[in-house]
Amino acid sequence: MLCLVPLRPWLLLLLLTAHGSADDLAIRWWHFYGADTWPVMQRLVAEFETTHPGIDIFPEYQGSYDMLSRKLLAAIVAGGPPELCTLGCGEVMRFAETGWLAPVQLSSADQTDFFPAVLDAFTHNGQLWALPVEGAAYVLYWNRTLFREAGLPDRPPDTWEELCEFGRALTRDVDGDGRADHWGFARYDKELVGASTIFNLYFANEAPLLEGGAARIDVPEVVDVLRFWQSLETEHGITAPSLPPQAIQRGLVGMWIGGTFSYPALASHLDLGLAPIPPLRQTACLAGPDTVVLGKTDTAHESAAQEFLRWLTAPEQAVRLCTNLGYLPLRHSVLQHPEFTAFLHTHPAYRPIQDVMAHFKTKPAHPVWSEIQNALNTAREQVEWGRASPEAAAQTAQQAAQRALARYQQEQAPAPARTSGLLVVCGAALAAAAFWLRKNRDHSDSRDNRNRHEKIESFPPSHLPTFPPSHLPTFSRSHLPTFSRSQLPTFSRSHLPTFSRSHLPTFSPVCWFVLPHVTLFLFFTAGPLLAGLLLSLCRWDVLRAPVFVGLGNYSELARDPAFSAALGRTLLWVALTVPVNMALALGVALLLNVRGRARGLFRLLLFTPNIVSVVALGVVWWWILNGPAGLLNYVLECTRLQRLLDAAGIGQIDWLQDPRYALFGVVLTEWWRALGAFLVFLAALQGMPPALYESAALDGAGAWQRFRFITWPLLAPVTFFVAAALTIDTFHAFDQIYTLSGGTGGPESSTTTLSFYLYENAFVRFRMGYAAAIAHVTAALLLVLLLVQRRCFTAEIQP
Amino acid sequence: MNLNTHAAAQPRRLDQALRRQLEPHVPSDQSDPADPSDALPRPAIDGKVAPRVSSNAAKVSHLSAFSSRLFPMFRLFLLAAGALVALGPFLWMLLTALSPAEQMYAYPPRWPWPLQWSNFIEVWRAAPFGRFFLNTAVVTSAVVVLRVSVSTLCAFALARLRFRGSEWLLFLLLLGVLVPGELRLAPSFVLLRALGWLDTYAGLIVPRIENPLLVLLLRQFFLTLPRDLEDAARLDGCGALRVLWHVVVPLSKPVLALAALMTFQALWNDFTWPLLMTSSTEMKPLQVGLALLSDQHRHTQLNLLMAATVMSVAPVLLVFYAAQRWFLPNLAWSGLR
C-alpha cells in the first residue's frame, strides 16, 4: 500500500494523457528543475493549465545543463525537439544558429520591461531566440557569525582592500595544529562547479574577453584580475587553493562570491548577509539567467508554447519565482511589484540585490564561448596552483581561444571535398580485416584440433583454459544417462545412416542461433559504428548537414597538441589502473578462496564497491579526496603517513583539485572499485581441480610455488580475459572522470583522457566528425594493446 | 589419477584419512565444511569411487608454522582491512543518509544522532520512486534474461558450429567492443526515434540486449568445454539446441550466472542510456530518478540523496547474495550457512 501512494498522481496523469490529449495541444517542456525548485514550477504549470483549457503542458525533467543540452542535440538530430526547452544562457547561441529554434515574439511593452542586458544576450540578427525565465546573479556572501567572532563590524566590506583586511581577521587556526581551519574568503561557492566566480572580476575590471569575434584575453585587464586572484592566497593569505568539502555550509568561510540561488538553502542554518561585489574599475554583477527556447514545430503548437512562455514570464508569475525561490527579478515591473517589495521587507538580506540590478552583465554570446570559457578556466587554475604566471596563463588562454575562433570561422566556409581519403581508409580497413581473418583461421583450426586430442590424453591439461573442470564429473553422472535413455528409441534407424563426422557441423540451421544477436548487433552497434566511420570523414556540427573532408579530421588529430596530451594521459591512466586492479582483484579472490572464518560475510562486504553507481560515488569520493579536511588526508594524518609526505617535501595533497594529482585521485577510486571485482577470478579459482593442489602439497610445494606453477598457468585464460575487459573498460572510462572533475575534465585538463576528449568534442564543441575520428583512433590503439596482451598471455599459456 | 599412491607416502596422515573415511562422523581438527574438495564428486576409477583422502590432511603436514597458525590470522587481517576500505565510502553514505539536516555539515564530523530514519520516507515521497523501481526492475530483468540467452546462442554457434562468415562475425564483434560507446548514442537515438521507441520499454530493453563482449566471453568459455560430451550427446541423437540445453548450459551455470550478475549490475546502474532515451517521468529508471533530487543551482540535500542511493543499492546486494550460490557452486551451500 505504501508504494501505491506516491504512484497515484502519476497513474492519474497517465489516464489524463490518454484521455484529454485528443483535442488539446500537448506542449512538451524539457527542464532541469529538480529538488525544491520543482514543486514551485509544478504549481505554476497546473495553474496555467486551468486558466488555459486548450493547452496541456508536459514538463519533463532531463538532468543538468550538460545533460539537457546533449539531449536537445540528440533530439534535433532525430528531428523531434520539444516545443519548449530550458537552456542555460551560454548554450542558447549555439542552438540559435541552427534553424531549429523558433524566435520568441514579445510585445514592445514587454521588451522594454525586461532589463536590457538580459534580453541583449539572446538577440541575434534582430530576433530574440530565448526568453529568460529565472535568473540569478553573483553577490558577496558574508557569514555574520564569523564576523562577530572575529570582532569585525556587522557590515560587508565595501572595497577589495577592506575585504582583504576583513579576510585576514577571519582566517584563523582554531584547533591549533598550525594549519588554518577558518578562512576569510572562498574563491568558489560550490565545489565541482566554481568556475564562474572570477568572471565577476573580469567584468568589474572591464576586461573585453571577446570583441567583434576576436579573443582579447592577454590584455592588462585580465592579467590584473588573475594576479589579484592569486594574491588573495599568496599575498593576503585569506584563502587556500582548496578548502575542505562543504566548507561554506559548515560555516568555515567568512566571505565568498556566490549565486543568489544558494541563499535559501544556506540561510537555513547559517546567519548570512548578502552584498554587492566590491567594484574594481566599475561595479559589475554577473547574471546568468536560465532561458526557455522554442523548438520549431507547427504554428498551433508554437503559438501555444509562446503563450505559456509569456504567461510564465509575466510579472505575476515571475514575482512568485523570485519570492519563493530567491531568483532575481528580470524586469522592472517585478522589481516594483508589491509582492516583491513585501518580500524584501520580510527578507532584508535580499535588499542589496536591488542595488546590483543596474549592473547586470552577461557572458558574451558566441557559439564557441564555451571553449573560450574553458581556456579562461584553465588560466585561472594555473594561476591558483602557481603553475604559471598570470601573464603566461593569459597568453596560453588567448592562443587557445584564437585557435577555437579560427577553427569556427574556417568551418563556416564550405570545404573542398576530398575523395582520395575514403579510398585509402576503405583499403586499409579491408586489408586489416583480411589479415586478421587469415591469422585467426589458422589459429582457431590448430586450437580446435589440440583441444580435441589433449582433452582426452591428459587430465587436467596444463595449458588449456579449464574454467570449471570440476563440473565435469557432475555432468557425466547426472545428465548423460537421463537424456541418452530418453533418446534411445528414436535413435536407432533414422539417425545412424546419415550420421558422419563431416555432417556434424551442418546438422542444424545455424541461423537460429546467430540471428537474434546478429540482427540486434547490426542495428544497434554495427550500424552506428559504420555511421561513425563515415562521420569521421566528415565535418559535422550536428545542426547542419555534414561536409565531407576526407582524412581531414585524422590529419588534424595528428597535429592537435590536446589530443596527444590526452593520449599520454590515457596511457598513464591505463598503466596505473589496469595492473593494480588486476592484482587487487586476484588478491582478494585468492584470500576469499582459502577456506576460513567468515568467508561469506567478507565476500558480501568486499563486493559492495561494485554495486554503487559511479554517479553516486562521485559525491562520496569528493568528501574523501577533497582538500585538507578530506577523509583520506585525515587518515594519512592519523597514521602519521602525512609526516612521510611532509618530509618528502610534498605536503598535504589535494587529490582532486591539484592538477598534479587529480588523475591519481581518480585512479584511487578505481583501485577501490577493483576490490569488489574479484568475482570472475573467484569463480575461476573455485573451478580449479583440487587434485593438483593436493599432489603439489604432497610433493612439498609451498604456497607461492603452488600459486606460481598451478594457479597462475591454469588461470591464464581467465586472466587474459579480465585484463582485456579491464583495459577496454579503462580506455572507455568516462563516468568517473566526468563526476569527479565536475564535468570539466580538469583541473587544467589533467583528467582529460581520450574518452573525455571525445565527449568534449562531440557534445561540448559539437564536432561530431572529429569525435568519431578520436573514437576510431582510440579503438585502433586498444586493438594494438589487446594484441600485445594476448601475445604476453599466450607466452604464459604455452611456456 | 589415484591419490592413494601419493597418500601412501604419508603414513600418519593416511591413517587419519582412513579413519575419517571409515568413520565419517569423527570430526577432524582441521576439517572445514567449506573445503572445496569436500563438495566435489570424487573421481570414479574403474567403477569404484576413489577413497576419500582429505586434501586438508594432506596439506597440513606440509604447511610451515607460518602457514598453519599465522596465515589464517594474517588472511583475516587482510580481509578485514580490505573490507574496511571497501565499506568506508559505503558507510559514510549510510551515515549521511541517516543524518538530520543540521548535523550533515557538522565539523568535525560526528556520529549522527538521533538516527533519522524518516529521511527514507521523505525521499520516497519526494519523487515517484515506486515507479522508478518498477521501471528499473522490469528493464533490468528483461535485459538480463534476453541478453544472456541471446548471447549464449550466438556464442555457442561461434564456438561449436562452423558456418560461413563466422570469422567475419567474430571480427565485427571485436570491433564492436573496441569502439567507445559514446559513439553509439547519437545514431541509436535517431534509430529509436525512427522506430518510435523513444520513451518506451522497448527502447530501454531491445537495443541493450546485444553485447559483443559477453558473446566473446561466453564463446571463450564454451571453447574450453570438453567436446566429447557433446559428441556423445549427438550420437544419442540430440540436435544442436538440445546439446546446448542439456550439455553446455548445465556445464556453464557458473559463467552464465556470472554473466547475468554482471549484466544486472551494469543495467541497474546505467545512467546515460536511459537519460537519453526516456523523457517522461513515468518511464525513468531509478538512476535517472536519483538525479531528480539534485538541482542545477542549489546545494543538494545530501542526506536525502544518500538515502535514495542506499535504497537503490539494496536490491543489487540482495541479488548478489542470492546469485552467488549459482556462480560459486562449491561454496555456496557450505560457506554461507
PDB file of N, CA and C in Angstrom, chain A residues 657-722:
ATOM      1  N   GLN A 657      41.795  18.585  -6.762  1.00  0.00           N
ATOM      2  CA  GLN A 657      41.847  19.924  -7.338  1.00  0.00           C
ATOM      3  C   GLN A 657      43.242  20.335  -7.739  1.00  0.00           C
ATOM      4  N   ASP A 658      44.227  19.636  -7.252  1.00  0.00           N
ATOM      5  CA  ASP A 658      45.594  19.949  -7.641  1.00  0.00           C
ATOM      6  C   ASP A 658      45.886  19.242  -8.961  1.00  0.00           C
ATOM      7  N   PRO A 659      46.190  20.010  -9.993  1.00  0.00           N
ATOM      8  CA  PRO A 659      46.371  19.373 -11.313  1.00  0.00           C
ATOM      9  C   PRO A 659      47.439  18.302 -11.324  1.00  0.00           C
ATOM     10  N   ARG A 660      48.388  18.376 -10.391  1.00  0.00           N
ATOM     11  CA  ARG A 660      49.447  17.370 -10.413  1.00  0.00           C
ATOM     12  C   ARG A 660      48.934  16.010  -9.967  1.00  0.00           C
ATOM     13  N   TYR A 661      47.921  15.994  -9.108  1.00  0.00           N
ATOM     14  CA  TYR A 661      47.494  14.727  -8.518  1.00  0.00           C
ATOM     15  C   TYR A 661      46.079  14.312  -8.917  1.00  0.00           C
ATOM     16  N   ALA A 662      45.390  15.177  -9.660  1.00  0.00           N
ATOM     17  CA  ALA A 662      43.971  14.919  -9.895  1.00  0.00           C
ATOM     18  C   ALA A 662      43.732  13.562 -10.559  1.00  0.00           C
ATOM     19  N   LEU A 663      44.564  13.249 -11.549  1.00  0.00           N
ATOM     20  CA  LEU A 663      44.370  11.971 -12.238  1.00  0.00           C
ATOM     21  C   LEU A 663      44.585  10.819 -11.260  1.00  0.00           C
ATOM     22  N   PHE A 664      45.558  11.006 -10.393  1.00  0.00           N
ATOM     23  CA  PHE A 664      45.838   9.965  -9.421  1.00  0.00           C
ATOM     24  C   PHE A 664      44.673   9.798  -8.444  1.00  0.00           C
ATOM     25  N   GLY A 665      44.018  10.903  -8.147  1.00  0.00           N
ATOM     26  CA  GLY A 665      42.837  10.825  -7.286  1.00  0.00           C
ATOM     27  C   GLY A 665      41.772   9.935  -7.902  1.00  0.00           C
ATOM     28  N   VAL A 666      41.563  10.097  -9.203  1.00  0.00           N
ATOM     29  CA  VAL A 666      40.567   9.262  -9.880  1.00  0.00           C
ATOM     30  C   VAL A 666      41.036   7.807  -9.890  1.00  0.00           C
ATOM     31  N   VAL A 667      42.349   7.619 -10.073  1.00  0.00           N
ATOM     32  CA  VAL A 667      42.895   6.256 -10.058  1.00  0.00           C
ATOM     33  C   VAL A 667      42.606   5.585  -8.709  1.00  0.00           C
ATOM     34  N   LEU A 668      42.726   6.350  -7.637  1.00  0.00           N
ATOM     35  CA  LEU A 668      42.446   5.790  -6.310  1.00  0.00           C
ATOM     36  C   LEU A 668      41.041   5.210  -6.235  1.00  0.00           C
ATOM     37  N   THR A 669      40.085   5.945  -6.789  1.00  0.00           N
ATOM     38  CA  THR A 669      38.713   5.439  -6.737  1.00  0.00           C
ATOM     39  C   THR A 669      38.585   4.153  -7.555  1.00  0.00           C
ATOM     40  N   GLU A 670      39.352   4.071  -8.647  1.00  0.00           N
ATOM     41  CA  GLU A 670      39.297   2.851  -9.457  1.00  0.00           C
ATOM     42  C   GLU A 670      39.874   1.670  -8.693  1.00  0.00           C
ATOM     43  N   TRP A 671      40.944   1.931  -7.955  1.00  0.00           N
ATOM     44  CA  TRP A 671      41.532   0.861  -7.156  1.00  0.00           C
ATOM     45  C   TRP A 671      40.521   0.371  -6.133  1.00  0.00           C
ATOM     46  N   TRP A 672      39.847   1.313  -5.560  1.00  0.00           N
ATOM     47  CA  TRP A 672      38.851   0.941  -4.570  1.00  0.00           C
ATOM     48  C   TRP A 672      37.778   0.052  -5.199  1.00  0.00           C
ATOM     49  N   ARG A 673      37.339   0.457  -6.378  1.00  0.00           N
ATOM     50  CA  ARG A 673      36.324  -0.351  -7.046  1.00  0.00           C
ATOM     51  C   ARG A 673      36.831  -1.749  -7.383  1.00  0.00           C
ATOM     52  N   ALA A 674      38.138  -1.837  -7.634  1.00  0.00           N
ATOM     53  CA  ALA A 674      38.714  -3.128  -8.007  1.00  0.00           C
ATOM     54  C   ALA A 674      38.616  -4.136  -6.867  1.00  0.00           C
ATOM     55  N   LEU A 675      38.532  -3.633  -5.640  1.00  0.00           N
ATOM     56  CA  LEU A 675      38.387  -4.558  -4.517  1.00  0.00           C
ATOM     57  C   LEU A 675      37.174  -5.457  -4.715  1.00  0.00           C
ATOM     58  N   GLY A 676      36.145  -4.914  -5.328  1.00  0.00           N
ATOM     59  CA  GLY A 676      34.920  -5.679  -5.500  1.00  0.00           C
ATOM     60  C   GLY A 676      34.881  -6.465  -6.801  1.00  0.00           C
ATOM     61  N   ALA A 677      35.989  -6.445  -7.547  1.00  0.00           N
ATOM     62  CA  ALA A 677      35.959  -7.053  -8.885  1.00  0.00           C
ATOM     63  C   ALA A 677      36.520  -8.461  -8.881  1.00  0.00           C
ATOM     64  N   PHE A 678      36.387  -9.147  -7.748  1.00  0.00           N
ATOM     65  CA  PHE A 678      37.038 -10.454  -7.614  1.00  0.00           C
ATOM     66  C   PHE A 678      36.216 -11.589  -8.204  1.00  0.00           C
ATOM     67  N   LEU A 679      34.991 -11.265  -8.631  1.00  0.00           N
ATOM     68  CA  LEU A 679      34.052 -12.329  -8.982  1.00  0.00           C
ATOM     69  C   LEU A 679      34.571 -13.314 -10.013  1.00  0.00           C
ATOM     70  N   VAL A 680      35.060 -12.780 -11.135  1.00  0.00           N
ATOM     71  CA  VAL A 680      35.478 -13.669 -12.214  1.00  0.00           C
ATOM     72  C   VAL A 680      36.623 -14.556 -11.738  1.00  0.00           C
ATOM     73  N   PHE A 681      37.573 -13.936 -11.051  1.00  0.00           N
ATOM     74  CA  PHE A 681      38.705 -14.712 -10.550  1.00  0.00           C
ATOM     75  C   PHE A 681      38.246 -15.771  -9.557  1.00  0.00           C
ATOM     76  N   LEU A 682      37.365 -15.362  -8.666  1.00  0.00           N
ATOM     77  CA  LEU A 682      36.935 -16.307  -7.640  1.00  0.00           C
ATOM     78  C   LEU A 682      36.209 -17.493  -8.275  1.00  0.00           C
ATOM     79  N   ALA A 683      35.352 -17.183  -9.242  1.00  0.00           N
ATOM     80  CA  ALA A 683      34.641 -18.261  -9.913  1.00  0.00           C
ATOM     81  C   ALA A 683      35.626 -19.210 -10.588  1.00  0.00           C
ATOM     82  N   ALA A 684      36.676 -18.637 -11.185  1.00  0.00           N
ATOM     83  CA  ALA A 684      37.664 -19.480 -11.855  1.00  0.00           C
ATOM     84  C   ALA A 684      38.450 -20.301 -10.844  1.00  0.00           C
ATOM     85  N   LEU A 685      38.810 -19.668  -9.740  1.00  0.00           N
ATOM     86  CA  LEU A 685      39.580 -20.385  -8.718  1.00  0.00           C
ATOM     87  C   LEU A 685      38.762 -21.539  -8.145  1.00  0.00           C
ATOM     88  N   GLN A 686      37.467 -21.305  -8.011  1.00  0.00           N
ATOM     89  CA  GLN A 686      36.604 -22.355  -7.494  1.00  0.00           C
ATOM     90  C   GLN A 686      36.600 -23.574  -8.404  1.00  0.00           C
ATOM     91  N   GLY A 687      36.866 -23.307  -9.685  1.00  0.00           N
ATOM     92  CA  GLY A 687      36.824 -24.404 -10.634  1.00  0.00           C
ATOM     93  C   GLY A 687      38.147 -25.146 -10.770  1.00  0.00           C
ATOM     94  N   MET A 688      39.159 -24.694 -10.058  1.00  0.00           N
ATOM     95  CA  MET A 688      40.459 -25.360 -10.176  1.00  0.00           C
ATOM     96  C   MET A 688      40.383 -26.779  -9.630  1.00  0.00           C
ATOM     97  N   PRO A 689      41.032 -27.712 -10.297  1.00  0.00           N
ATOM     98  CA  PRO A 689      40.987 -29.094  -9.818  1.00  0.00           C
ATOM     99  C   PRO A 689      41.775 -29.234  -8.512  1.00  0.00           C
ATOM    100  N   PRO A 690      41.152 -29.616  -7.429  1.00  0.00           N
ATOM    101  CA  PRO A 690      41.845 -29.694  -6.141  1.00  0.00           C
ATOM    102  C   PRO A 690      42.916 -30.773  -6.137  1.00  0.00           C
ATOM    103  N   ALA A 691      42.754 -31.774  -7.004  1.00  0.00           N
ATOM    104  CA  ALA A 691      43.720 -32.871  -7.014  1.00  0.00           C
ATOM    105  C   ALA A 691      45.134 -32.351  -7.266  1.00  0.00           C
ATOM    106  N   LEU A 692      45.229 -31.368  -8.160  1.00  0.00           N
ATOM    107  CA  LEU A 692      46.547 -30.825  -8.472  1.00  0.00           C
ATOM    108  C   LEU A 692      47.208 -30.235  -7.240  1.00  0.00           C
ATOM    109  N   TYR A 693      46.407 -29.509  -6.472  1.00  0.00           N
ATOM    110  CA  TYR A 693      46.962 -28.861  -5.290  1.00  0.00           C
ATOM    111  C   TYR A 693      47.380 -29.901  -4.266  1.00  0.00           C
ATOM    112  N   GLU A 694      46.550 -30.925  -4.181  1.00  0.00           N
ATOM    113  CA  GLU A 694      46.868 -31.966  -3.208  1.00  0.00           C
ATOM    114  C   GLU A 694      48.196 -32.614  -3.540  1.00  0.00           C
ATOM    115  N   SER A 695      48.346 -32.972  -4.811  1.00  0.00           N
ATOM    116  CA  SER A 695      49.595 -33.657  -5.143  1.00  0.00           C
ATOM    117  C   SER A 695      50.778 -32.711  -5.023  1.00  0.00           C
ATOM    118  N   ALA A 696      50.551 -31.439  -5.358  1.00  0.00           N
ATOM    119  CA  ALA A 696      51.639 -30.475  -5.226  1.00  0.00           C
ATOM    120  C   ALA A 696      52.020 -30.324  -3.765  1.00  0.00           C
ATOM    121  N   ALA A 697      51.003 -30.271  -2.910  1.00  0.00           N
ATOM    122  CA  ALA A 697      51.287 -30.121  -1.483  1.00  0.00           C
ATOM    123  C   ALA A 697      52.039 -31.339  -0.978  1.00  0.00           C
ATOM    124  N   LEU A 698      51.632 -32.484  -1.480  1.00  0.00           N
ATOM    125  CA  LEU A 698      52.302 -33.706  -1.050  1.00  0.00           C
ATOM    126  C   LEU A 698      53.756 -33.721  -1.505  1.00  0.00           C
ATOM    127  N   ASP A 699      53.976 -33.110  -2.687  1.00  0.00           N
ATOM    128  CA  ASP A 699      55.352 -33.072  -3.181  1.00  0.00           C
ATOM    129  C   ASP A 699      56.158 -31.969  -2.528  1.00  0.00           C
ATOM    130  N   GLY A 700      55.547 -31.259  -1.619  1.00  0.00           N
ATOM    131  CA  GLY A 700      56.299 -30.280  -0.852  1.00  0.00           C
ATOM    132  C   GLY A 700      56.321 -28.892  -1.439  1.00  0.00           C
ATOM    133  N   ALA A 701      55.352 -28.599  -2.299  1.00  0.00           N
ATOM    134  CA  ALA A 701      55.318 -27.263  -2.879  1.00  0.00           C
ATOM    135  C   ALA A 701      54.742 -26.275  -1.876  1.00  0.00           C
ATOM    136  N   GLY A 702      55.379 -25.131  -1.728  1.00  0.00           N
ATOM    137  CA  GLY A 702      54.879 -24.104  -0.821  1.00  0.00           C
ATOM    138  C   GLY A 702      53.734 -23.342  -1.441  1.00  0.00           C
ATOM    139  N   ALA A 703      53.184 -22.451  -0.670  1.00  0.00           N
ATOM    140  CA  ALA A 703      52.017 -21.698  -1.142  1.00  0.00           C
ATOM    141  C   ALA A 703      52.362 -20.911  -2.402  1.00  0.00           C
ATOM    142  N   TRP A 704      53.538 -20.258  -2.384  1.00  0.00           N
ATOM    143  CA  TRP A 704      53.919 -19.461  -3.543  1.00  0.00           C
ATOM    144  C   TRP A 704      54.115 -20.344  -4.755  1.00  0.00           C
ATOM    145  N   GLN A 705      54.785 -21.485  -4.534  1.00  0.00           N
ATOM    146  CA  GLN A 705      55.041 -22.360  -5.669  1.00  0.00           C
ATOM    147  C   GLN A 705      53.745 -22.895  -6.261  1.00  0.00           C
ATOM    148  N   ARG A 706      52.811 -23.226  -5.353  1.00  0.00           N
ATOM    149  CA  ARG A 706      51.544 -23.736  -5.869  1.00  0.00           C
ATOM    150  C   ARG A 706      50.840 -22.668  -6.687  1.00  0.00           C
ATOM    151  N   PHE A 707      50.936 -21.410  -6.210  1.00  0.00           N
ATOM    152  CA  PHE A 707      50.311 -20.332  -6.962  1.00  0.00           C
ATOM    153  C   PHE A 707      51.005 -20.151  -8.310  1.00  0.00           C
ATOM    154  N   ARG A 708      52.353 -20.150  -8.256  1.00  0.00           N
ATOM    155  CA  ARG A 708      53.105 -19.836  -9.457  1.00  0.00           C
ATOM    156  C   ARG A 708      52.973 -20.932 -10.513  1.00  0.00           C
ATOM    157  N   PHE A 709      52.981 -22.170 -10.072  1.00  0.00           N
ATOM    158  CA  PHE A 709      53.048 -23.245 -11.068  1.00  0.00           C
ATOM    159  C   PHE A 709      51.723 -23.957 -11.315  1.00  0.00           C
ATOM    160  N   ILE A 710      50.751 -23.715 -10.489  1.00  0.00           N
ATOM    161  CA  ILE A 710      49.446 -24.317 -10.762  1.00  0.00           C
ATOM    162  C   ILE A 710      48.400 -23.248 -11.040  1.00  0.00           C
ATOM    163  N   THR A 711      48.179 -22.392 -10.045  1.00  0.00           N
ATOM    164  CA  THR A 711      47.096 -21.434 -10.177  1.00  0.00           C
ATOM    165  C   THR A 711      47.312 -20.503 -11.366  1.00  0.00           C
ATOM    166  N   TRP A 712      48.484 -19.902 -11.397  1.00  0.00           N
ATOM    167  CA  TRP A 712      48.726 -18.880 -12.411  1.00  0.00           C
ATOM    168  C   TRP A 712      48.599 -19.434 -13.819  1.00  0.00           C
ATOM    169  N   PRO A 713      49.228 -20.548 -14.160  1.00  0.00           N
ATOM    170  CA  PRO A 713      49.053 -21.066 -15.525  1.00  0.00           C
ATOM    171  C   PRO A 713      47.611 -21.470 -15.823  1.00  0.00           C
ATOM    172  N   LEU A 714      46.968 -22.087 -14.859  1.00  0.00           N
ATOM    173  CA  LEU A 714      45.587 -22.503 -15.110  1.00  0.00           C
ATOM    174  C   LEU A 714      44.673 -21.308 -15.253  1.00  0.00           C
ATOM    175  N   LEU A 715      45.052 -20.234 -14.600  1.00  0.00           N
ATOM    176  CA  LEU A 715      44.209 -19.045 -14.583  1.00  0.00           C
ATOM    177  C   LEU A 715      44.439 -18.175 -15.814  1.00  0.00           C
ATOM    178  N   ALA A 716      45.516 -18.454 -16.548  1.00  0.00           N
ATOM    179  CA  ALA A 716      45.948 -17.535 -17.603  1.00  0.00           C
ATOM    180  C   ALA A 716      44.824 -17.118 -18.562  1.00  0.00           C
ATOM    181  N   PRO A 717      44.002 -18.052 -19.040  1.00  0.00           N
ATOM    182  CA  PRO A 717      42.958 -17.604 -19.969  1.00  0.00           C
ATOM    183  C   PRO A 717      41.984 -16.623 -19.306  1.00  0.00           C
ATOM    184  N   VAL A 718      41.665 -16.909 -18.058  1.00  0.00           N
ATOM    185  CA  VAL A 718      40.767 -16.012 -17.341  1.00  0.00           C
ATOM    186  C   VAL A 718      41.447 -14.673 -17.113  1.00  0.00           C
ATOM    187  N   THR A 719      42.704 -14.737 -16.732  1.00  0.00           N
ATOM    188  CA  THR A 719      43.446 -13.502 -16.510  1.00  0.00           C
ATOM    189  C   THR A 719      43.476 -12.677 -17.786  1.00  0.00           C
ATOM    190  N   PHE A 720      43.695 -13.356 -18.886  1.00  0.00           N
ATOM    191  CA  PHE A 720      43.720 -12.625 -20.149  1.00  0.00           C
ATOM    192  C   PHE A 720      42.377 -11.962 -20.395  1.00  0.00           C
ATOM    193  N   PHE A 721      41.330 -12.705 -20.162  1.00  0.00           N
ATOM    194  CA  PHE A 721      40.017 -12.120 -20.421  1.00  0.00           C
ATOM    195  C   PHE A 721      39.774 -10.925 -19.510  1.00  0.00           C
ATOM    196  N   VAL A 722      40.097 -11.092 -18.238  1.00  0.00           N
ATOM    197  CA  VAL A 722      39.876  -9.984 -17.302  1.00  0.00           C
ATOM    198  C   VAL A 722      40.730  -8.792 -17.702  1.00  0.00           C
TER     199      VAL A 722
END
